[in-house]
Each structure stands twice: as C-alpha cells, then as structure tokens.
Coordinates of C-alpha atoms in Angstrom, one line a residue:
X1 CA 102.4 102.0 201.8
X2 CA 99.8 99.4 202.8
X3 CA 97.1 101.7 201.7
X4 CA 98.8 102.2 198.0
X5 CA 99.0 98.7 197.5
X6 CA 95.4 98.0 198.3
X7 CA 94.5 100.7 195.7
X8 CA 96.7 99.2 193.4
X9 CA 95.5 96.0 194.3
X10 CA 92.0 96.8 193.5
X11 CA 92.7 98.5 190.7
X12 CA 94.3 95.3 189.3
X13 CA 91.2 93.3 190.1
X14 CA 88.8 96.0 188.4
X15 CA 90.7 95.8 185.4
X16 CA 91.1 91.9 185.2
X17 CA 87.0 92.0 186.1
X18 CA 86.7 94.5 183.6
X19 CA 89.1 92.5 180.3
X20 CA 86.4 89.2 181.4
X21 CA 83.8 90.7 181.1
X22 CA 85.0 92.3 177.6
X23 CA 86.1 88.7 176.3
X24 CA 82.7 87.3 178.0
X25 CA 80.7 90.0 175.5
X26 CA 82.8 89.2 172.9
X27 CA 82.8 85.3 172.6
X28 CA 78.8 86.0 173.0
X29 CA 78.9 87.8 169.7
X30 CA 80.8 85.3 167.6
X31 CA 78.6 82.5 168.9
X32 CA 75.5 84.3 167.9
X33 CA 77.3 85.1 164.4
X34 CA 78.2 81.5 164.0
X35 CA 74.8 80.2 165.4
X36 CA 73.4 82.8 162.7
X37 CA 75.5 81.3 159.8
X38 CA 74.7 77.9 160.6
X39 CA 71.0 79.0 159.8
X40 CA 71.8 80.5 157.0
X41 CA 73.7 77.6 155.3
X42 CA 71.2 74.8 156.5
X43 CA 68.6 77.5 154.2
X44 CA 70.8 77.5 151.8
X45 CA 71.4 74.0 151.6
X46 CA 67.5 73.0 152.0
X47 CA 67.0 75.4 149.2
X48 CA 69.5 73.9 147.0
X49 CA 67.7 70.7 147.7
X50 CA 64.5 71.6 147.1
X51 CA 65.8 72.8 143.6
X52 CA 67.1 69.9 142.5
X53 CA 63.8 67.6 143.5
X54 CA 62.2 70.0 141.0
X55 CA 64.6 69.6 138.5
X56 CA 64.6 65.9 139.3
X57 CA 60.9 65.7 138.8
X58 CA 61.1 68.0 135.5
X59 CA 63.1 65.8 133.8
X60 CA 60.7 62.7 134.4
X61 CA 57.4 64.8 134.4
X62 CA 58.4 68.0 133.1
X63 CA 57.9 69.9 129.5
X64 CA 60.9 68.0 127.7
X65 CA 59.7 64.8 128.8
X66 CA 56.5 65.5 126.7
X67 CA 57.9 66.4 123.7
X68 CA 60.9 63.5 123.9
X69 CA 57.6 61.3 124.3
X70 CA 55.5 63.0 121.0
X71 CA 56.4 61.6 118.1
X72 CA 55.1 64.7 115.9
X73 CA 57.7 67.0 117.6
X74 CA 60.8 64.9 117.1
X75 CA 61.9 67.6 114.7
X76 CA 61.7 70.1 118.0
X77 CA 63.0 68.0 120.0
X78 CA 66.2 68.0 118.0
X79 CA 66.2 71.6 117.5
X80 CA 66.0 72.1 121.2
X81 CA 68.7 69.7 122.0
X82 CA 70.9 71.3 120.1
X83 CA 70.6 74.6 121.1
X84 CA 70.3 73.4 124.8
X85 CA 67.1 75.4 125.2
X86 CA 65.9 72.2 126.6
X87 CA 68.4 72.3 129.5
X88 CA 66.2 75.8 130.4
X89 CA 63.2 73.8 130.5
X90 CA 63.9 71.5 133.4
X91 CA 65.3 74.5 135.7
X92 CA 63.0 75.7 137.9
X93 CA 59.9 78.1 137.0
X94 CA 57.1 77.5 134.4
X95 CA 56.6 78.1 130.8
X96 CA 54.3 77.5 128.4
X97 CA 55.6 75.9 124.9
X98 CA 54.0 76.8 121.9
X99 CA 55.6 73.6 119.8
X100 CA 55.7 73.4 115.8
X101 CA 55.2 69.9 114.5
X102 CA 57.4 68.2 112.5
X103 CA 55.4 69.3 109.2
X104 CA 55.6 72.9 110.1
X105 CA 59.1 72.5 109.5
X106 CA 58.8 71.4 106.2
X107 CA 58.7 75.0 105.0
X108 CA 61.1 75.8 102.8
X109 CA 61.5 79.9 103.8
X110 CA 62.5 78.6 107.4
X111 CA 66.8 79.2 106.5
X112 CA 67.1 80.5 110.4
X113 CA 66.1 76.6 111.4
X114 CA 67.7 74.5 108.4
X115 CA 71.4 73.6 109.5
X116 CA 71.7 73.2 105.7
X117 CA 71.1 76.7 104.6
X118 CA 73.9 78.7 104.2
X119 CA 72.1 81.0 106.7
X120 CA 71.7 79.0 109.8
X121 CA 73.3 80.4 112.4
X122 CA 72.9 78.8 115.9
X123 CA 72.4 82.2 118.3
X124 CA 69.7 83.1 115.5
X125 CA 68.3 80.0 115.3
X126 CA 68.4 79.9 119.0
X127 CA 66.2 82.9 119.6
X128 CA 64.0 81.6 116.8
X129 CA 62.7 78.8 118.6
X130 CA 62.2 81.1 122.2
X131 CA 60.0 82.5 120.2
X132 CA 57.9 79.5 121.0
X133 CA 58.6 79.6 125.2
X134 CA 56.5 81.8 127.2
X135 CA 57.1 82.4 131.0
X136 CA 54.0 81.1 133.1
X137 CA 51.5 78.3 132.9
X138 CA 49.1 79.0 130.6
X139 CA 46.0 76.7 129.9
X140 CA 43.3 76.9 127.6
X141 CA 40.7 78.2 130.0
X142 CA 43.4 81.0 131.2
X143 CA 43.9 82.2 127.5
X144 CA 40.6 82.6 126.5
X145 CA 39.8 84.3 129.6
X146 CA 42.6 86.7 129.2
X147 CA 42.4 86.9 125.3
X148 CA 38.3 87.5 126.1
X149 CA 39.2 90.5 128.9
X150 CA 42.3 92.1 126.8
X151 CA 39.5 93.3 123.7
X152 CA 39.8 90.1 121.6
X153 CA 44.1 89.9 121.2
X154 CA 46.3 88.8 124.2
X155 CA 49.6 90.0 124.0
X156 CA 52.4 86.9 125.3
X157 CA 56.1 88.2 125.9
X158 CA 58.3 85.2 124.5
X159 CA 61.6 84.0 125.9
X160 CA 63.5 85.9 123.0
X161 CA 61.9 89.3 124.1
X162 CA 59.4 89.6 121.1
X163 CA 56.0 89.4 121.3
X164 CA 52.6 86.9 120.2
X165 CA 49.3 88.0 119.8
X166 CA 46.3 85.2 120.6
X167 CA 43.3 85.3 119.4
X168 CA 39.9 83.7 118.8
X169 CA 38.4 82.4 116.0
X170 CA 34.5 81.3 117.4
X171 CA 36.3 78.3 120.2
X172 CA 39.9 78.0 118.4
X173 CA 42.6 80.1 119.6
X174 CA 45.0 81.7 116.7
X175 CA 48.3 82.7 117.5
X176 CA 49.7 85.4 115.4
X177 CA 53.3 86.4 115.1
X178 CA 55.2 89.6 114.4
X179 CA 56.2 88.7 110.9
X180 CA 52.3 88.5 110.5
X181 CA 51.4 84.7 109.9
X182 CA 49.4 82.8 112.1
X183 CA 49.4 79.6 113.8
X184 CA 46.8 77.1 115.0
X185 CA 46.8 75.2 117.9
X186 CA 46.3 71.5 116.7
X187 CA 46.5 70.1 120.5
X188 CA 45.6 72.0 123.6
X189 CA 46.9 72.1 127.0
X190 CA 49.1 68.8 127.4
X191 CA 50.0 69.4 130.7
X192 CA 53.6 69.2 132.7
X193 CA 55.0 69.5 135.7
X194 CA 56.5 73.0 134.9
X195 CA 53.9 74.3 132.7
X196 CA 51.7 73.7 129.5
X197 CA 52.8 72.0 126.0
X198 CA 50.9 73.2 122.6
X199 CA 51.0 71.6 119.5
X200 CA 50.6 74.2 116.7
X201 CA 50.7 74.2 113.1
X202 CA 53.3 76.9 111.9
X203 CA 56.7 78.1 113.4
X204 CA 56.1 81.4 114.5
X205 CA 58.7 83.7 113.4
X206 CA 59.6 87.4 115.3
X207 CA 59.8 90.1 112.6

C-alpha cells in the first residue's frame, strides 16, 4: 500500500512539474509575441511620424507652396484646388509639375477646363490637368540627358496614365502632347521639396 502511494505520489509531482513547465513555455511565447508587437507599433508609429514631417514640410516648402507663391499660375492654382489634385501634392513622393500659365488658359478650345462651358465636367477636367504631374524629380540637366540617350524624344508617363514626349530644340526643351501640340518651357527647374515646378506655355491636352 505504501509503495502505491509513493507511485501515485510521484506520479502527481511529474505531472504538476510537467503542467509548469507547459504554462512556463507558454507565458514565454506570449511575452515574445507582445515584446514583438510592441516593435512593430513603435515602427508603425515612427513611420506615421516621419510622414507627416514630410507633409508638414511640403506644405511650407513643397510644389503647392510654389505655385500659391507665382503670380502667373493663379489660374492653376485654382484649378488644382478645386479638384483637390493639390492635396496629392503634399503627400509623400515626388513629382514633377509641368504648369500652364495663366495666358495658356486663355484658349478658347480648352471646354474640359472652363467651368462655364457646358462641357466641363470635374472627373474630366480632373485628369486634364494630371496630365501636367509626372512621378519623379525631374530637372533640367536630368531631361536633356535622358531626352539626349532615348534618340532625341523622352517619353514621361503622366499622373492620368497618358503619355508626353520631350524634346529639344538646339538648348530648349519642347514638350509635345498626344493631341499633337507642343508646349514650351518658359521657366526651368523651380525647385521643391517634393520635386521640380515648370512654367510652360500651353496646356497639354491627352488625345
């Protein structure tokens, strides 16, 4: 009898040594998955941040600062507000604008962009002017470079999808659009925090 109740005894103690040793491997596990998503949120959170300095500093230093702050674009500028493309501008990433002055939008065949043509439509209108946003930093040295080792025509994928074509004309670069009129670049390379600002002559249209 004595003997039984050692077994069962030590059986007893095997299996409470045992069920520790369990909950011992276990709690070891969910402190290293909590230690693990503590890292991930403080990421997360220096990430989210880091965004917003950016956006922060876009807004003072960025691409729509320097057309709010150039008088020949205020016709843009509106356009942009608007359509809350410049809201796009201060996120993060870099772009290079291709801005019409406030002349080029004198022209009378531009119904997409006059909000007093029977025509205008804002989604249209919209895409019309991302025809002027490319992704990237672009300056003047980088496109005549590229335009130089592309054969004489760079081909630049706009924000709306379509496409530009620059060229050169002896030091000027020409952009050409898929409705096939050109544009010239009146003021190079004004340079933002989140990319490069052009002045051009024309509003490029996509065909």
């Amino acid at each position: 009898m004595f003997f039984n109740k050692t077994i069962l005894l030590g059986g007893c103690i095997a299996a409470f040594v045992t069920l520790s040793s369990c909950d011992h491997k276990q709690r070891g596990q969910e402190i290293r998955e909590e230690a693990q998503r503590e890292i991930l949120q403080k990421k997360l959170s220096e990430k989210a941040l880091k965004e917003q300095i950016i956006i922060e500093d876009n807004k003072v230093h960025g691409l729509v600062s320097k057309i709010n702050n150039t008088e020949e674009l205020s016709e843009f500028e509106s356009q942009i507000k608007e359509l809350e493309i410049d809201e796009c501008l201060v996120n993060q990433g870099s772009f290079t604008v291709f801005a019409p002055n406030n002349e080029a939008f004198d022209n009378k065949n531009l119904r997409v962009l006059n909000k007093k043509s029977s025509d205008y439509n804002k989604v249209e209108a919209k895409s019309a002017l991302k025809y002027h946003v490319v992704q990237n930093k672009w300056t003047t040295e980088k496109l005549e470079s590229e335009i130089k080792k592309s054969g004489g025509s760079l081909e630049l994928t706009t924000q709306n999808g379509a496409s530009i074509h620059a060229t050169l004309n002896k030091t000027n670069i020409i952009l050409n659009d898929e409705s096939g009129h050109t544009a010239r670049i009146l003021t190079s390379d004004m340079s933002a925090s989140n990319g490069s600002l052009y002045i051009i002559d024309s509003v490029l249209m996509a065909d």
